[in-house]
Coordinates of C-alpha atoms and ligand atoms in Angstrom, one line a residue:
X34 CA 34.1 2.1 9.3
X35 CA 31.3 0.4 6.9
X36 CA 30.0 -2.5 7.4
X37 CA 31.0 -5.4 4.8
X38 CA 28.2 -7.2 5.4
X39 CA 26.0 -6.8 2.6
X40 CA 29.0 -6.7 0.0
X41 CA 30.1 -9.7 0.2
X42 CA 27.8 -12.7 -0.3
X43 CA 28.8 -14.8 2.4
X44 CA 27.9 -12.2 4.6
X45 CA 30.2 -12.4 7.8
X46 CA 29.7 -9.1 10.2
X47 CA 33.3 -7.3 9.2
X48 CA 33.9 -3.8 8.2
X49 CA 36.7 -1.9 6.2
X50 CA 38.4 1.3 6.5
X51 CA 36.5 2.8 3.3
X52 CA 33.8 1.7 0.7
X53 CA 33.7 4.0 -2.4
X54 CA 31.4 3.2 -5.3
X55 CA 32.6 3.9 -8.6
X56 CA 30.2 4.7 -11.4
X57 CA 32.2 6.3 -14.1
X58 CA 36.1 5.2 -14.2
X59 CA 37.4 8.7 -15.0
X60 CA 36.3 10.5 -11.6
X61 CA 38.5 7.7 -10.0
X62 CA 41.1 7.2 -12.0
X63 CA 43.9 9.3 -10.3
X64 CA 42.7 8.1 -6.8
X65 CA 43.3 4.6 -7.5
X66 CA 46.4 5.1 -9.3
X67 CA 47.5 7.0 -6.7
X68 CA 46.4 4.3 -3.9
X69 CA 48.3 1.4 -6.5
X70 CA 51.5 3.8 -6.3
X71 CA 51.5 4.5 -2.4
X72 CA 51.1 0.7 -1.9
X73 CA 47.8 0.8 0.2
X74 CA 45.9 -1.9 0.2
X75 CA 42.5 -1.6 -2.0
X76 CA 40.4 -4.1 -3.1
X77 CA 38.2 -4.0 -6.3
X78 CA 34.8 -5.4 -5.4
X79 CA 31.8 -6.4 -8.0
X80 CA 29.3 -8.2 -6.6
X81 CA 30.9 -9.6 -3.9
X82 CA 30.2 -13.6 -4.8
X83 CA 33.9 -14.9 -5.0
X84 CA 34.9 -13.0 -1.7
X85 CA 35.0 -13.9 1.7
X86 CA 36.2 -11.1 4.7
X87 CA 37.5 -13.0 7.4
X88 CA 38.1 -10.0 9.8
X89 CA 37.8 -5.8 9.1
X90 CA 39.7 -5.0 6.3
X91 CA 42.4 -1.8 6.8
X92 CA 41.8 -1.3 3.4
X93 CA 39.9 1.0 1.2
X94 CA 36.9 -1.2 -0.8
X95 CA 36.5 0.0 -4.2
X96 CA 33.1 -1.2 -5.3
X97 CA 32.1 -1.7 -9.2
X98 CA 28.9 -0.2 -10.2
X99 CA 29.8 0.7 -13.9
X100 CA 26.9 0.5 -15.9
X101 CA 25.8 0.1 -19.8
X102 CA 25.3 -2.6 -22.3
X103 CA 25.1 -2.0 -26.4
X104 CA 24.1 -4.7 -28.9
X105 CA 25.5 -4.0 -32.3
X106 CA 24.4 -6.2 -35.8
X107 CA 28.1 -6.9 -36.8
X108 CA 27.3 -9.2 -40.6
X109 CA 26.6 -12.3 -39.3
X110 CA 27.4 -12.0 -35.6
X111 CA 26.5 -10.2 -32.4
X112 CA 28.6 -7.7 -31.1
X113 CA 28.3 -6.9 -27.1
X114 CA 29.5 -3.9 -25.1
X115 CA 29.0 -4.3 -21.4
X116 CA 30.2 -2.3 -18.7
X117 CA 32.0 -4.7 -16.1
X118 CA 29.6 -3.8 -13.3
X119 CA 27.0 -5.1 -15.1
X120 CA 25.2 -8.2 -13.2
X121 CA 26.4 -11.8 -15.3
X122 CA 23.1 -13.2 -14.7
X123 CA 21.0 -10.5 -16.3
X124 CA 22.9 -10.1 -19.2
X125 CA 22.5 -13.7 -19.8
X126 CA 18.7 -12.6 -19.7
X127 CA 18.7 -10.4 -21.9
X128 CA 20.1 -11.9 -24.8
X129 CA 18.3 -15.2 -23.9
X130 CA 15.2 -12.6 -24.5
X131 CA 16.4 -11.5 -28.1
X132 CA 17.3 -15.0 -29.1
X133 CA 20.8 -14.6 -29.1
X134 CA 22.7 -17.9 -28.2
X135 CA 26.4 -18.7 -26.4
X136 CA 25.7 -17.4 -22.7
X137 CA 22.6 -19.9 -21.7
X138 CA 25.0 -23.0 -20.3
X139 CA 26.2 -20.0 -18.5
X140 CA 22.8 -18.6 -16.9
X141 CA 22.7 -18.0 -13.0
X142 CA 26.6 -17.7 -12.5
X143 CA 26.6 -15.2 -9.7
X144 CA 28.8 -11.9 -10.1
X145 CA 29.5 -9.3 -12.5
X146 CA 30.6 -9.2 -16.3
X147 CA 34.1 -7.5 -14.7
X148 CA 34.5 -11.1 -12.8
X149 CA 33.6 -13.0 -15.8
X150 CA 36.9 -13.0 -18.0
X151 CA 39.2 -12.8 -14.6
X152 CA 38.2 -16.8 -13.9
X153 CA 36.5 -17.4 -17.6
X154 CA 33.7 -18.8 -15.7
X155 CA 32.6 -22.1 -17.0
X156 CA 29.8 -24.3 -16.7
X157 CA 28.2 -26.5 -18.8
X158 CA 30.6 -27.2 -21.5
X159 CA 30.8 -23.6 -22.6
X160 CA 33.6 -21.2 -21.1
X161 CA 33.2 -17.9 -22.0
X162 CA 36.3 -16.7 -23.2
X163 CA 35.1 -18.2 -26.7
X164 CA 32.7 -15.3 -27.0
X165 CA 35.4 -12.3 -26.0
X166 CA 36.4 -9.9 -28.4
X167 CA 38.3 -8.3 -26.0
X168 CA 38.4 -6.7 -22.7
X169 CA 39.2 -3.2 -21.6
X170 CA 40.8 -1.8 -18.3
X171 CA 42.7 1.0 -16.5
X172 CA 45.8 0.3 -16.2
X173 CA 46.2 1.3 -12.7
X174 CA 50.2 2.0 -12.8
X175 CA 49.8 4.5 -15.8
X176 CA 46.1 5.2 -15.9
X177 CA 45.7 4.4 -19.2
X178 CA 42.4 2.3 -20.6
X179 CA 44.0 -0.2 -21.9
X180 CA 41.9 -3.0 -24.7
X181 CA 43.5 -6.4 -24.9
X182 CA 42.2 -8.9 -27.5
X183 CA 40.7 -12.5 -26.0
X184 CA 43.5 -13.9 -27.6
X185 CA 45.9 -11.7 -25.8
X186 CA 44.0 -12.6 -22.1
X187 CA 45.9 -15.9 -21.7
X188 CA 42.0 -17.8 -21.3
X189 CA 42.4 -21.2 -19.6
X190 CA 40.4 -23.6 -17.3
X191 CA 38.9 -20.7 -14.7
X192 CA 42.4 -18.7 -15.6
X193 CA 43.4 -15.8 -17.5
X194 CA 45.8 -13.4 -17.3
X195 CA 44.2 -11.1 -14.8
X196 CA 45.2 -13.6 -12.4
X197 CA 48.8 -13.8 -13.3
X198 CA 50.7 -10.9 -15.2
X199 CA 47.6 -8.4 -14.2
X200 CA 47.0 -9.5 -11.0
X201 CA 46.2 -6.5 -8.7
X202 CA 47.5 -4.1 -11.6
X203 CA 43.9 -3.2 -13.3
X204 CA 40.2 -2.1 -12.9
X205 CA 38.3 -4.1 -15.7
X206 CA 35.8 -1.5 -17.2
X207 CA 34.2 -2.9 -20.1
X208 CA 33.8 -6.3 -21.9
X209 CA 32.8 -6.6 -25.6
X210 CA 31.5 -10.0 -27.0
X211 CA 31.4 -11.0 -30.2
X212 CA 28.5 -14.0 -30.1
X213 CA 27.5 -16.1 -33.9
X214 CA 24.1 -15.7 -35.0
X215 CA 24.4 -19.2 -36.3
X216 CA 24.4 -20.6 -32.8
X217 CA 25.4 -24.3 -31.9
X218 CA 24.0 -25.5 -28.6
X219 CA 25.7 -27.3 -26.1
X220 CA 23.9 -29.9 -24.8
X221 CA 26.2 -32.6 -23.9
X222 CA 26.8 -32.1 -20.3
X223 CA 24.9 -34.3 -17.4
X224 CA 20.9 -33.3 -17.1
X225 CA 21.2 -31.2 -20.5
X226 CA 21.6 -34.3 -22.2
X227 CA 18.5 -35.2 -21.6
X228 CA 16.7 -32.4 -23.5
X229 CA 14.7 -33.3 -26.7
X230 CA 15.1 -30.9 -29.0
X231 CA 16.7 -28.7 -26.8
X232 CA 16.5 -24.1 -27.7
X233 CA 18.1 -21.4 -26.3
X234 CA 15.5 -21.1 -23.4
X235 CA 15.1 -24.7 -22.9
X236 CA 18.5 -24.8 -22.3
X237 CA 18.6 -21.9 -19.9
X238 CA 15.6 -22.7 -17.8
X239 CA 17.6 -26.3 -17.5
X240 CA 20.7 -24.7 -16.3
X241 CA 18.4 -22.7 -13.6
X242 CA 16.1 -25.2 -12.6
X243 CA 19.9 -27.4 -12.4
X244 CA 21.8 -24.5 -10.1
X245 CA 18.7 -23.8 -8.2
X246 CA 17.9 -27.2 -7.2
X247 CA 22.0 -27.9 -5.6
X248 CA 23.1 -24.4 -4.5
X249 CA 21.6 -21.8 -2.1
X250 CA 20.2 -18.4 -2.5
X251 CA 22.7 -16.0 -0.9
X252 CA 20.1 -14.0 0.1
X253 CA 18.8 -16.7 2.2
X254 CA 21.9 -18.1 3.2
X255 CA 25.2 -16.8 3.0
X256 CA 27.5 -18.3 1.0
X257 CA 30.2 -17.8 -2.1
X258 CA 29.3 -20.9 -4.4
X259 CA 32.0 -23.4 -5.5
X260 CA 34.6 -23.1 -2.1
X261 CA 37.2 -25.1 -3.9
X262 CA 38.2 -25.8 -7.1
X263 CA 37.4 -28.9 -9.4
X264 CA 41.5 -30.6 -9.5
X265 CA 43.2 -32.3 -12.1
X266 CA 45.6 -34.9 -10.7
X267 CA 47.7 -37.4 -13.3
X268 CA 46.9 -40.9 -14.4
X269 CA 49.4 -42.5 -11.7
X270 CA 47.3 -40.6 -8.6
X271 CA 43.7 -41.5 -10.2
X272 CA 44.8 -45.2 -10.5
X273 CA 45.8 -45.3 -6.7
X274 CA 42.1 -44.1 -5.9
X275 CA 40.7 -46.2 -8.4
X276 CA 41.9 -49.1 -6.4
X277 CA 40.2 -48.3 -3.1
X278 CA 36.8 -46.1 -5.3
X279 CA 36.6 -48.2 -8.7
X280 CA 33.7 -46.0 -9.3
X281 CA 35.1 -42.8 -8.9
X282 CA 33.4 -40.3 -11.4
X283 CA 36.2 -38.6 -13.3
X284 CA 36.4 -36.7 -16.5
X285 CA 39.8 -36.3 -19.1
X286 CA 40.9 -33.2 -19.5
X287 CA 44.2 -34.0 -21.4
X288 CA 44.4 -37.5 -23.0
X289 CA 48.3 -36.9 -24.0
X290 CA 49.7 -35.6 -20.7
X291 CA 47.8 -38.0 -18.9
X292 CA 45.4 -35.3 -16.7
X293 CA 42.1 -36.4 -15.0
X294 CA 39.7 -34.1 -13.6
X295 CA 38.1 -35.0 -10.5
X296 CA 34.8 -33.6 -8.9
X297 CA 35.7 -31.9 -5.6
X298 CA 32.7 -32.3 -4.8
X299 CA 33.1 -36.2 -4.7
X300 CA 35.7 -36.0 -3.2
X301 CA 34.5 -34.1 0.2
X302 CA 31.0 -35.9 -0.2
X303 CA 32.8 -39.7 -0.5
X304 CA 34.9 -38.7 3.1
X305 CA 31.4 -37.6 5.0
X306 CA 31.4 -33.9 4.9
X307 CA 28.6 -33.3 3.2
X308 CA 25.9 -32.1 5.6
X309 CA 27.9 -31.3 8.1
X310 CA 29.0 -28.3 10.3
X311 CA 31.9 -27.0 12.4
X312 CA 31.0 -23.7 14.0
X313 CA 28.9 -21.3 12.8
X314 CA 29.5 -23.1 9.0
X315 CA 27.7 -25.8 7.1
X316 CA 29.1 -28.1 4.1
X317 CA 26.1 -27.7 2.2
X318 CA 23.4 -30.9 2.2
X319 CA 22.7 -30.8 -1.9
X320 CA 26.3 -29.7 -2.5
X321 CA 29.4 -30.9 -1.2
X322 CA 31.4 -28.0 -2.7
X323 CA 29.6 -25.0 -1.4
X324 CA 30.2 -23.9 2.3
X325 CA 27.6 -21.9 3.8
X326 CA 27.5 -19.2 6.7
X327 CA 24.6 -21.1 8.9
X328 CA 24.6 -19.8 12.0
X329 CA 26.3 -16.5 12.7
X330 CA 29.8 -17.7 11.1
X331 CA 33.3 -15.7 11.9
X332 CA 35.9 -15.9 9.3
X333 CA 37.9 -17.9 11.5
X334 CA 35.1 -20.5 11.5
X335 CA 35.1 -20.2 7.7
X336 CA 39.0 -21.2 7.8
X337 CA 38.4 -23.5 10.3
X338 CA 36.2 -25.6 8.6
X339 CA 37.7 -25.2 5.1
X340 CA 41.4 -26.3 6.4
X341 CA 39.6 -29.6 8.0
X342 CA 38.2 -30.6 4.7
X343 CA 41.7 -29.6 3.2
X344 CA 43.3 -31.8 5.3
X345 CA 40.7 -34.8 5.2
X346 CA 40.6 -35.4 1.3
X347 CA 44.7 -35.5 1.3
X348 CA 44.6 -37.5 4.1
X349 CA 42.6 -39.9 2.4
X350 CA 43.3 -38.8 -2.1
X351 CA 46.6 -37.4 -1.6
X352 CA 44.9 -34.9 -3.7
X353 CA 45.3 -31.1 -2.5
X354 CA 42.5 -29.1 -2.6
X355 CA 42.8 -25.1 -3.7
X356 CA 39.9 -23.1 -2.4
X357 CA 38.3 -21.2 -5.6
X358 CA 37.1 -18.5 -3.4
X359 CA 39.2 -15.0 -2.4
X360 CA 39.4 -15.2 1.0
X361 CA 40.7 -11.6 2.6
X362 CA 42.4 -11.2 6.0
X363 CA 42.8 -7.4 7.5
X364 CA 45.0 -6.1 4.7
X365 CA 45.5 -8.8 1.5
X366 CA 44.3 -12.4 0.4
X367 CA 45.3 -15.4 2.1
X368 CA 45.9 -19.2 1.2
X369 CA 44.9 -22.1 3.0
Ligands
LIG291 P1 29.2 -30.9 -11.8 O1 28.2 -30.6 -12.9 O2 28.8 -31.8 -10.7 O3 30.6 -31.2 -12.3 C1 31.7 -31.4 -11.5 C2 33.0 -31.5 -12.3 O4 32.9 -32.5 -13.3 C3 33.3 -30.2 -13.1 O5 34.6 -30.0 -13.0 C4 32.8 -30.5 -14.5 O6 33.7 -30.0 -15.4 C5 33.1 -32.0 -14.5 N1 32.1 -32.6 -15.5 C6 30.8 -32.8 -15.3 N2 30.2 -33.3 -16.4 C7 31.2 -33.4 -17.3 C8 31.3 -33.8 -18.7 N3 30.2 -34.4 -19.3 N4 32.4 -33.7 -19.3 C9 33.5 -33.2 -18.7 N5 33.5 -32.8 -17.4 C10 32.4 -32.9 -16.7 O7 29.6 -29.5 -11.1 P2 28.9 -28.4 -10.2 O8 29.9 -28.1 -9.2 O9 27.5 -28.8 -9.9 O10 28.9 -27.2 -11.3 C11 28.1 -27.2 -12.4 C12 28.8 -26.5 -13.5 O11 29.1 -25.1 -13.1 C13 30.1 -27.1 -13.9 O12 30.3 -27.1 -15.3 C14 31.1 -26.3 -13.1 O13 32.4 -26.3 -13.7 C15 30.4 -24.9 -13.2 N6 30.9 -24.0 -12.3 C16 31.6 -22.9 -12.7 C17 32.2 -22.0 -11.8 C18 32.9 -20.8 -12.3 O14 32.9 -20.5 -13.5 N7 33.6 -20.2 -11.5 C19 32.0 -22.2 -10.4 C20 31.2 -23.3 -10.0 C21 30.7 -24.2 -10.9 P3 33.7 -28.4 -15.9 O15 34.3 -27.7 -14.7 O16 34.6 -28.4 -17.0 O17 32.3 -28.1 -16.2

């Protein structure tokens, strides 16, 4: 057995049947096929920051280290090859470094380039599915590599179509970006607003300075960011709470069908959570929306903890939350 520990960010003490490290896609290629064929359960890990293992895992862990990234002049934009194992973060960096504009809003998101068009991470304003060319993957049933345009990846609010039609059936391997050299910033979003004649870096170090100052290191204290995920309830449902929270912050998200987006973080925060802990976990103090593995957590604690807060905001919103986070049991993902 190896120890999960440090491969998942949370960092709860579990183990699985196998961990095998993948660093070029063709050595592996017939063993995962075969594992997707024979039904075992495998799961594809990058960095481990979306994951939680609430107990050993039966499986086999296969863990993303594919590396390489290649900037090409392509007339007036930016062309980006990356290799899905490749940290977000430090590519982020790196074109921040060269002057190249698009990713900053998106700067400390934890995880790998693979993770980044499964969810099209957010933050900020910007998502980045508006900077993918396309994306590349094994096909696991036919062992194919396989490129799919952006447009053909079904982008939508943290949703694509590796989480519906792909789900499960493919290894990302590569991302390529296409980024404008005639950049516009974003600047439009909460504290960002606030920047006078806001850059590239200015906008980055903001976004930093922003993340660093609500969320905690996982290297100091476990945890897998954003627990659950931002909802979207209709007019009728936000009226109701407006009558008992007239100030309740909310944003539109669709004007014509009426949908309302909602801080979850608010939500949890306005019915007392924030601060507090149930077991071995902590709803964090400087972020509602971020559960934390304080004191020597067990996955059940985790569940624990996360179904109470479920429970609570319906109870009080009639609004149900959906945890953002994977959450794995001994052989396959499980839903609150
Ligand atoms: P926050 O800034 O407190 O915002 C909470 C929610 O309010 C988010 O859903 C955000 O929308 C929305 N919001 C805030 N300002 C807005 C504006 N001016 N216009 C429209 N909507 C607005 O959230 P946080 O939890 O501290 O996170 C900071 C940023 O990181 C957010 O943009 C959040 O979405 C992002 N984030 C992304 C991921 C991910 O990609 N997996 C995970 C965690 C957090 P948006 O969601 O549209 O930004």
């Amino acid at each position: 057995m190896h120890s999960l520990e440090s491969l998942h960010t949370f960092g709860l003490p579990y183990r699985a049947k196998q961990v095998i490290p993948i660093h070029q896609i063709d050595e592996h290629a017939q063993t995962l096929h075969e594992s997707y064929q024979q039904g075992c359960p495998f799961i594809i890990l990058g960095e481990g920051s979306n994951t939680v293992f609430t107990e050993d895992y039966i499986g086999v862990v296969w863990q993303n280290h594919l590396r390489g990234i290649v900037f090409n002049e392509q007339g007036d934009h930016i062309q980006i090859q990356v290799a899905s194992g490749e940290n977000w973060h430090a590519l982020v960096t790196q074109c921040v470094q060269r002057g190249i504009g698009g990713f900053e809003n998106l700067a400390l998101i934890p995880g790998t380039v693979g993770a980044a068009p499964i969810q099209n991470i957010g933050a900020y304003g910007v998502e980045v599915a508006q900077f993918i060319e396309s994306v590349e993957y094994l096909d696991l049933a036919t062992q194919q590599i396989i490129t799919l345009t952006g447009a053909a990846c079904e982008f939508g609010y943290r949703d694509s179509i590796f989480k519906h039609a792909l789900k499960d059936k493919v290894f990302i391997t590569q991302v390529n970006f296409l980024l404008p050299k005639q950049h516009t910033l974003v600047t439009q979003y909460g504290e960002l607003s606030a920047l006078m004649s806001p850059t590239i870096q200015s906008v980055y170090d903001t976004v930093i300075a922003i993340r660093q100052a609500k969320l905690p290191d996982p290297a100091q204290i476990g945890n897998a960011g954003s627990f659950f995920k931002n909802p979207v309830i209709d007019t009728s449902l936000f009226k109701q709470i407006l009558t008992h929270y007239p100030d309740a912050p909310h944003y539109m998200v669709n004007a014509e069908q009426g949908l309302i987006k909602i801080p979850a973080a608010w939500l949890i925060d306005t019915i007392g959570f924030k601060g507090t802990m149930q077991g071995g976990v902590q709803c964090h103090p400087q972020q509602a929306l971020v559960l934390t593995n304080l004191q020597d957590a067990t996955g059940q604690d985790l569940i624990a903890f996360a179904q109470t807060i479920k429970q609570a905001v319906y109870a009080e919103f009639n609004i149900a939350l959906e945890h953002e986070v994977q959450l794995m049991d001994a052989r396959q993902r499980v839903t609150l």
